[in-house]
Short mmCIF file of C-alpha atoms in Angstrom, two decimals:
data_model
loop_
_atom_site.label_atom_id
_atom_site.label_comp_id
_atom_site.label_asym_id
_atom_site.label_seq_id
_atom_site.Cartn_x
_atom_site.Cartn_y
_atom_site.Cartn_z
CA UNK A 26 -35.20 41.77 -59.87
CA UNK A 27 -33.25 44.41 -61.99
CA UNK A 28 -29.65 45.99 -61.78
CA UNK A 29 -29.01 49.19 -63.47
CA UNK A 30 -25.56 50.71 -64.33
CA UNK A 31 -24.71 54.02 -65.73
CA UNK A 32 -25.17 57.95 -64.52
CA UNK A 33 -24.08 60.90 -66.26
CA UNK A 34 -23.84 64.31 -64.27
CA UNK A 35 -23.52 67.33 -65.11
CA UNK A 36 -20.88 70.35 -63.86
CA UNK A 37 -22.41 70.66 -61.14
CA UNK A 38 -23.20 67.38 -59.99
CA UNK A 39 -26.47 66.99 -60.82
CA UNK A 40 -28.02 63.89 -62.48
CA UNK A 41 -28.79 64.85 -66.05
CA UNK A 42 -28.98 60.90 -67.52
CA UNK A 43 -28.92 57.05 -66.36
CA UNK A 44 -27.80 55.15 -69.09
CA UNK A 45 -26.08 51.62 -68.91
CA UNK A 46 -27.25 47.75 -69.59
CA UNK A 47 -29.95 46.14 -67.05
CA UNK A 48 -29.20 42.95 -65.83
CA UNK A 49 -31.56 40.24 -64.80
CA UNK A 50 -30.50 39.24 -61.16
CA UNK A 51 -33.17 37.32 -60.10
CA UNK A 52 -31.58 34.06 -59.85
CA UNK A 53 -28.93 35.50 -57.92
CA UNK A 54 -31.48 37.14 -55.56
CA UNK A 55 -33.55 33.57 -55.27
CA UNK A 56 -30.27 31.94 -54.69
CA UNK A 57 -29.62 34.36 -51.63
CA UNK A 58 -32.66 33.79 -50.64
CA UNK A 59 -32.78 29.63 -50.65
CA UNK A 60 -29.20 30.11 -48.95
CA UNK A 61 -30.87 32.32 -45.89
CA UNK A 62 -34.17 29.63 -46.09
CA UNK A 63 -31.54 26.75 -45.47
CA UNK A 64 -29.24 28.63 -42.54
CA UNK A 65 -32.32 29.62 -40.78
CA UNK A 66 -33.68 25.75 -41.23
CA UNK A 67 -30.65 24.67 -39.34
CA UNK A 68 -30.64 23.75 -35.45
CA UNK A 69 -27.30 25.22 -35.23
CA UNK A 70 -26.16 28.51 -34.83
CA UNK A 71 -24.75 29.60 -37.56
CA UNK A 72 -22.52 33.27 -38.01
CA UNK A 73 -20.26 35.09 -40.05
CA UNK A 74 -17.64 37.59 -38.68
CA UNK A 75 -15.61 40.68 -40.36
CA UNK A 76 -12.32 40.92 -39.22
CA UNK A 77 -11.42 44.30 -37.44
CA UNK A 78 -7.98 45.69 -37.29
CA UNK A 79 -6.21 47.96 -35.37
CA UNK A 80 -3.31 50.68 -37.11
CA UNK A 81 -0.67 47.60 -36.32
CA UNK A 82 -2.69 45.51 -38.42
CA UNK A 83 -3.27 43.27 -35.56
CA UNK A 84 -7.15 41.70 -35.04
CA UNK A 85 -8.71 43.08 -32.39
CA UNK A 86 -12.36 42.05 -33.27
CA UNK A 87 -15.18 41.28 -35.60
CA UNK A 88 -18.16 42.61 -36.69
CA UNK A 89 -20.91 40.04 -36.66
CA UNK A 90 -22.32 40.14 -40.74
CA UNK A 91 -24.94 37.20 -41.01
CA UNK A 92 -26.93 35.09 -38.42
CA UNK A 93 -29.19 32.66 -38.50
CA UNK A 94 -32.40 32.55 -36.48
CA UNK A 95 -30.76 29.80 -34.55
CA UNK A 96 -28.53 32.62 -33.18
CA UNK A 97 -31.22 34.56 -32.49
CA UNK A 98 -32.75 32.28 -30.34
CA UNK A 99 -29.70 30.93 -28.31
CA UNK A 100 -28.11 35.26 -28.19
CA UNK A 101 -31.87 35.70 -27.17
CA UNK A 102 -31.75 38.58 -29.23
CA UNK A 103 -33.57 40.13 -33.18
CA UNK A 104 -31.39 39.75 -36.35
CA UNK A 105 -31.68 43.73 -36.17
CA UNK A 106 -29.92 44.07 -32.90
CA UNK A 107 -26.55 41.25 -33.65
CA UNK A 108 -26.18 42.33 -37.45
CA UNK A 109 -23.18 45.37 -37.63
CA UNK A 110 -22.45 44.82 -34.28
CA UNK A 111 -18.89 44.57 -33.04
CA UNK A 112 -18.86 40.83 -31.38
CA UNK A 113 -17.09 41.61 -27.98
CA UNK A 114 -19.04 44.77 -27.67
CA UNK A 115 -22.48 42.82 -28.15
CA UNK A 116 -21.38 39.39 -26.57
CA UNK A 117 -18.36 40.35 -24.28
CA UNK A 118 -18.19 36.77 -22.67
CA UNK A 119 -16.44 35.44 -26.02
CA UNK A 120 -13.32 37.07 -24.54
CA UNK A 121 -13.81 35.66 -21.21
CA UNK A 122 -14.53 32.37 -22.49
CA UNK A 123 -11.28 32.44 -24.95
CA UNK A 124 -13.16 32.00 -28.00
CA UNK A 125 -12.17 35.42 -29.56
CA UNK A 126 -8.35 34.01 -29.19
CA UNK A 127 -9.83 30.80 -31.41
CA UNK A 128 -11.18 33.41 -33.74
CA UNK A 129 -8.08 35.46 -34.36
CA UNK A 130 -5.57 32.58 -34.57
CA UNK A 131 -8.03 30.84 -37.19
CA UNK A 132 -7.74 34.05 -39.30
CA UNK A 133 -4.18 34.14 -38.81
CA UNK A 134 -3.45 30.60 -39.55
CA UNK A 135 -6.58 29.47 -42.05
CA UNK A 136 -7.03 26.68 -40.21
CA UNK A 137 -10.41 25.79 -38.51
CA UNK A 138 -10.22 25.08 -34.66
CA UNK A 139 -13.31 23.13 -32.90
CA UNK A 140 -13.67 23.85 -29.26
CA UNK A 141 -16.42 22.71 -26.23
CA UNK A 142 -17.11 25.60 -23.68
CA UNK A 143 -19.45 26.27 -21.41
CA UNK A 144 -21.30 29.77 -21.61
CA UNK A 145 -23.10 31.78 -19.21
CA UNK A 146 -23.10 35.32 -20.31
CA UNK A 147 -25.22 38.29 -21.70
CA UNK A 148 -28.47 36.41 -21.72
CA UNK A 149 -27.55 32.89 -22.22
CA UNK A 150 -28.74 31.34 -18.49
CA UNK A 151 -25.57 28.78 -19.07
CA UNK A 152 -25.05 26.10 -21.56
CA UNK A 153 -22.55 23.67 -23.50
CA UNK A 154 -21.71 24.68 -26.81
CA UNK A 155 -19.73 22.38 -29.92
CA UNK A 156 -18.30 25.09 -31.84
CA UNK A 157 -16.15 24.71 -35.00
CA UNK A 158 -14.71 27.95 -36.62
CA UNK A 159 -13.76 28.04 -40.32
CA UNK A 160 -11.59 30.64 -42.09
CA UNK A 161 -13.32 32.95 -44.75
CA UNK A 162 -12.27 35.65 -47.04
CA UNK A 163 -12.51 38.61 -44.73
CA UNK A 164 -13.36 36.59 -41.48
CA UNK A 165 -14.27 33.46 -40.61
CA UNK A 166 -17.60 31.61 -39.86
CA UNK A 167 -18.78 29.83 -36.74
CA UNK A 168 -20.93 27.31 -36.51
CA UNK A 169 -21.95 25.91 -32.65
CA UNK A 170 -24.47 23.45 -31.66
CA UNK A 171 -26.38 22.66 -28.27
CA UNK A 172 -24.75 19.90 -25.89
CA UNK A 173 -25.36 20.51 -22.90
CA UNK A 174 -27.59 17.41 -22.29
CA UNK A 175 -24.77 15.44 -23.36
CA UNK A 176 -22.42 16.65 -21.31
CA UNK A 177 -24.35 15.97 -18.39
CA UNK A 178 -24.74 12.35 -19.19
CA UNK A 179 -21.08 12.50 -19.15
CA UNK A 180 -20.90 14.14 -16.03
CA UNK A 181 -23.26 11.41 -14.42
CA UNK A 182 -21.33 9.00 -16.47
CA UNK A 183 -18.16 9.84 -14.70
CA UNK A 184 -19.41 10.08 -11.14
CA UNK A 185 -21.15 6.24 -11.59
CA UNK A 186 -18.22 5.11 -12.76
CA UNK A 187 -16.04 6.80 -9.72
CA UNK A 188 -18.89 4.79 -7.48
CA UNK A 189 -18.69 1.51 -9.05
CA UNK A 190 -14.65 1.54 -9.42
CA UNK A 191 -14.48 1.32 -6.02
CA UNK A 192 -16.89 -2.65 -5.49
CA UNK A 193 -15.03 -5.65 -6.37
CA UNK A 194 -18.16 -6.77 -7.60
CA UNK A 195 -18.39 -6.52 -11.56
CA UNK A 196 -19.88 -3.65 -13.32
CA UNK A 197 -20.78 -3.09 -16.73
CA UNK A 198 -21.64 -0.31 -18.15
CA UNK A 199 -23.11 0.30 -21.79
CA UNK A 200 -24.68 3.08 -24.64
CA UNK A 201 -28.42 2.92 -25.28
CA UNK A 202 -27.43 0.48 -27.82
CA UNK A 203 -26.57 -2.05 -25.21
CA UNK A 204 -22.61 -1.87 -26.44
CA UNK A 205 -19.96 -1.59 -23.78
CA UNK A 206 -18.73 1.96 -22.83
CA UNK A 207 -16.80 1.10 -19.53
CA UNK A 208 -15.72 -1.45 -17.12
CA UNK A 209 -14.69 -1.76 -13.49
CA UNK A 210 -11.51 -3.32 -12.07
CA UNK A 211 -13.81 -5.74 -10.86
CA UNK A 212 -15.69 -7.11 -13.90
CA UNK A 213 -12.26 -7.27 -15.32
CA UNK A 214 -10.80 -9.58 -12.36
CA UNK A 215 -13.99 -11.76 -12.68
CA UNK A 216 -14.18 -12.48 -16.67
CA UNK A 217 -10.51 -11.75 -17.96
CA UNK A 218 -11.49 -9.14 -20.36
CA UNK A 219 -9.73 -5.38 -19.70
CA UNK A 220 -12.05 -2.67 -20.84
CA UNK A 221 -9.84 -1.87 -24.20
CA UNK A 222 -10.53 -5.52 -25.30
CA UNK A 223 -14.24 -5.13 -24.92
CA UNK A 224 -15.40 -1.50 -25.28
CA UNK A 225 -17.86 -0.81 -28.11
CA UNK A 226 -19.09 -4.80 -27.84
CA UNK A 227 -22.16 -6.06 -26.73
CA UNK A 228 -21.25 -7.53 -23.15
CA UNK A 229 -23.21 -11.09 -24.57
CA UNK A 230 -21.06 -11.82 -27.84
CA UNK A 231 -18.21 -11.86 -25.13
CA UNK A 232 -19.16 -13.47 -22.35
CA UNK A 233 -22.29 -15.83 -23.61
CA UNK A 234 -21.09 -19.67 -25.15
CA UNK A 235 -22.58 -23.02 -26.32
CA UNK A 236 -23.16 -24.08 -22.67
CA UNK A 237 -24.98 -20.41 -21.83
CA UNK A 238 -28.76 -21.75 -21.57
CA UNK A 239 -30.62 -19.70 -24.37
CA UNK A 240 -33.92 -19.35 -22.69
CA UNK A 241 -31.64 -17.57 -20.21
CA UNK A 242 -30.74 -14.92 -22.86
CA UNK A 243 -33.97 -15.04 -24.02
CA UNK A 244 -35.54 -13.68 -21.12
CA UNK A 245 -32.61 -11.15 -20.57
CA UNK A 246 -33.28 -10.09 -23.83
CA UNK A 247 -37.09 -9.62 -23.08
CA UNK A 248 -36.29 -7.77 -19.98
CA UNK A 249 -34.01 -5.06 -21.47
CA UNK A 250 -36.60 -4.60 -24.12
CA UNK A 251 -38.73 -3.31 -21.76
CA UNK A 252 -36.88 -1.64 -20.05
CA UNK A 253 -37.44 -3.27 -16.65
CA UNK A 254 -34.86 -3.69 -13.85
CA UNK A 255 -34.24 -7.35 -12.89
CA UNK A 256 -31.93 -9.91 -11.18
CA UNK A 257 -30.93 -13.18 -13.31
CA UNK A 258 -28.02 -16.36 -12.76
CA UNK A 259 -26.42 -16.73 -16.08
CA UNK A 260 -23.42 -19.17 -17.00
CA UNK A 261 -20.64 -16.83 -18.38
CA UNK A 262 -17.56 -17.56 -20.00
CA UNK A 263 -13.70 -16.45 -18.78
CA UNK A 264 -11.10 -15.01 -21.05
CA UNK A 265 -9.30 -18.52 -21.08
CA UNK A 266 -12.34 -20.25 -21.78
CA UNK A 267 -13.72 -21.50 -18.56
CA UNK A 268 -17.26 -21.16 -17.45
CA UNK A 269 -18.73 -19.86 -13.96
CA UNK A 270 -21.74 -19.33 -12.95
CA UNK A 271 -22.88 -15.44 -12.20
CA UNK A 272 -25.49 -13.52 -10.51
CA UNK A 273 -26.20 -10.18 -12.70
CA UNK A 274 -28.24 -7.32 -11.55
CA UNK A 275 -29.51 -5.11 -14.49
CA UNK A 276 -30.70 -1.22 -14.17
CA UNK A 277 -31.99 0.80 -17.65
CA UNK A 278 -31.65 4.21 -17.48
CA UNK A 279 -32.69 6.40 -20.19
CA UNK A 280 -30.71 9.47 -20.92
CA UNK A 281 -32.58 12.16 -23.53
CA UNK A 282 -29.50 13.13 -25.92
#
C-alpha cells in the first residue's frame, strides 16, 4: 500500500504535475484490517454511530459508520445496506424502544449507559438484547449481545418460585452449579436459615453435619450427577444446631444459557 501527496495545476485547473513524498501505509492498512478480522470474529454486535445535529445544535440522530457481521446477522441485513445510513431511518424501533434517548444523553454526558430491552422491529422476529453504549469522538459505539435465553430462564425462574412460595413445604432452589439461588418461606421455617444467609452456598455445606450418614450424601451425590430425579430421607441440621430428620424430593432441570 502507497500514499501519494502533492498536485500542481495549472490556470486553468488542469493537472500539469504530482509531486510530493510516498508513504508506506501498509501497516496501517493490515492493522485496519486485523481490527475488522477481530470485530467480525465477535458474537456480539458491534457498531459505531456519527452524531447528527440539527441548526440548534441539538442531536437528533446518527449515522451508522462501522458494523460488524454480527450486526448483519441480528439487523438481518448486508454491510452495504446499514453503512451511511441514518439509524432511526434504517432501524426506527430504536426510538420506540428508548435507546436513541441512551444514545444522545451518552454523547451529551460521556458517560456509557448499559441497558436490557426487548426488540421486535424491522426484521428482528423479537429478542433480548445486553447493550452497553460508550462515548467516542464524534459518536459513540454500541456494543449488544444475545440474551434472550437467559431471560427466559428468569422468567420460568420467577413463576416457580411464585408456585413454590405459596407450600409450607421446603423448597430449594439452585444454579447448574448446585449453589443456592432462592428459598421459600417454608425451607426457611424448617432449617433456620433466611435466603440472604444462604444464597450462593451449596444447600449441603449448610445443612449436612457429623451425624449426616455419608453414604446418604454419597448416593445424593451420584444421583445429581446423573441427572436423575429421586426421593431420599436425610438427617439435616437446624440453624441452632439441632438435627431432624427430612424427606427431600430432587428434580434437575437443564436450562441451555
Amino acid at each position: 500500500w502507497r500514499l501519494g501527496k502533492g498536485i500542481l495545476l495549472d490556470a486553468i485547473g488542469e493537472v500539469v504535475r504530482i509531486s510530493g513524498a510516498i508513504a508506506d501505509i501498509e501497516d496501517r492498512k493490515n492493522s485496519e484490517l486485523l481490527l475488522s478480522n477481530v470485530m467480525d470474529s465477535s458474537p456480539n454486535g458491534i457498531m459505531s454511530l456519527k452524531s447528527i445535529y440539527n441548526e440548534k445544535g441539538e442531536v437528533v440522530d446518527f449515522k451508522i459508520t462501522m458494523v460488524n457481521k454480527a450486526v448483519e446477522k441480528h439487523a438481518q441485513r448486508k454491510n452495504s445496506e446499514l453503512i451511511g445510513q441514518n439509524l432511526l431511518e434504517i432501524m426506527p424501533g430504536h426510538e420506540t424502544t428508548g435507546l436513541i434517548d441512551i444514545y444522545k444523553e451518552v454523547v451529551a454526558t460521556q458517560t456509557h449507559r448499559r441497558k436490557e430491552f426487548y426488540y421486535e422491529y424491522e426484521r428482528v422476529k423479537g429478542e433480548w438484547y445486553d447493550l452497553v453504549a460508550v462515548p467516542g469522538e464524534e459518536g459513540l459505539t454500541v456494543t449488544f449481545s444475545l440474551i434472550t435465553k437467559r431471560k427466559e430462564a428468569e422468567q420460568r425462574l420467577h413463576l416457580l418460585s411464585l408456585v413454590a412460595s405459596k407450600t409450607e413445604n421446603g423448597v430449594i432452589i439452585t444454579d447448574p452449579e448446585g449453589r443456592i439461588e432462592w428459598v421459600n418461606e417454608g425451607f426457611e421455617s424448617i432449617s433456620g436459615y433466611a435466603l440472604a444467609e444462604i444464597k450462593g452456598k451449596r444447600p449441603g455445606k449448610v445443612l449436612q453435619g457429623e451425624k449426616t450418614d455419608p453414604a446418604t450424601i454419597q448416593r445424593i451425590r451420584q444421583k445429581l450427577e446423573e441427572g436423575i430425579a429421586f426421593t431420599e430421607e436425610i438427617l439435616n441440621y437446624h440453624k441452632d444446631g439441632h438435627t431432624y430428620w427430612l424427606s427431600i424430593s430432587i428434580t434437575p432441570s437443564f436450562v441451555v444459557l
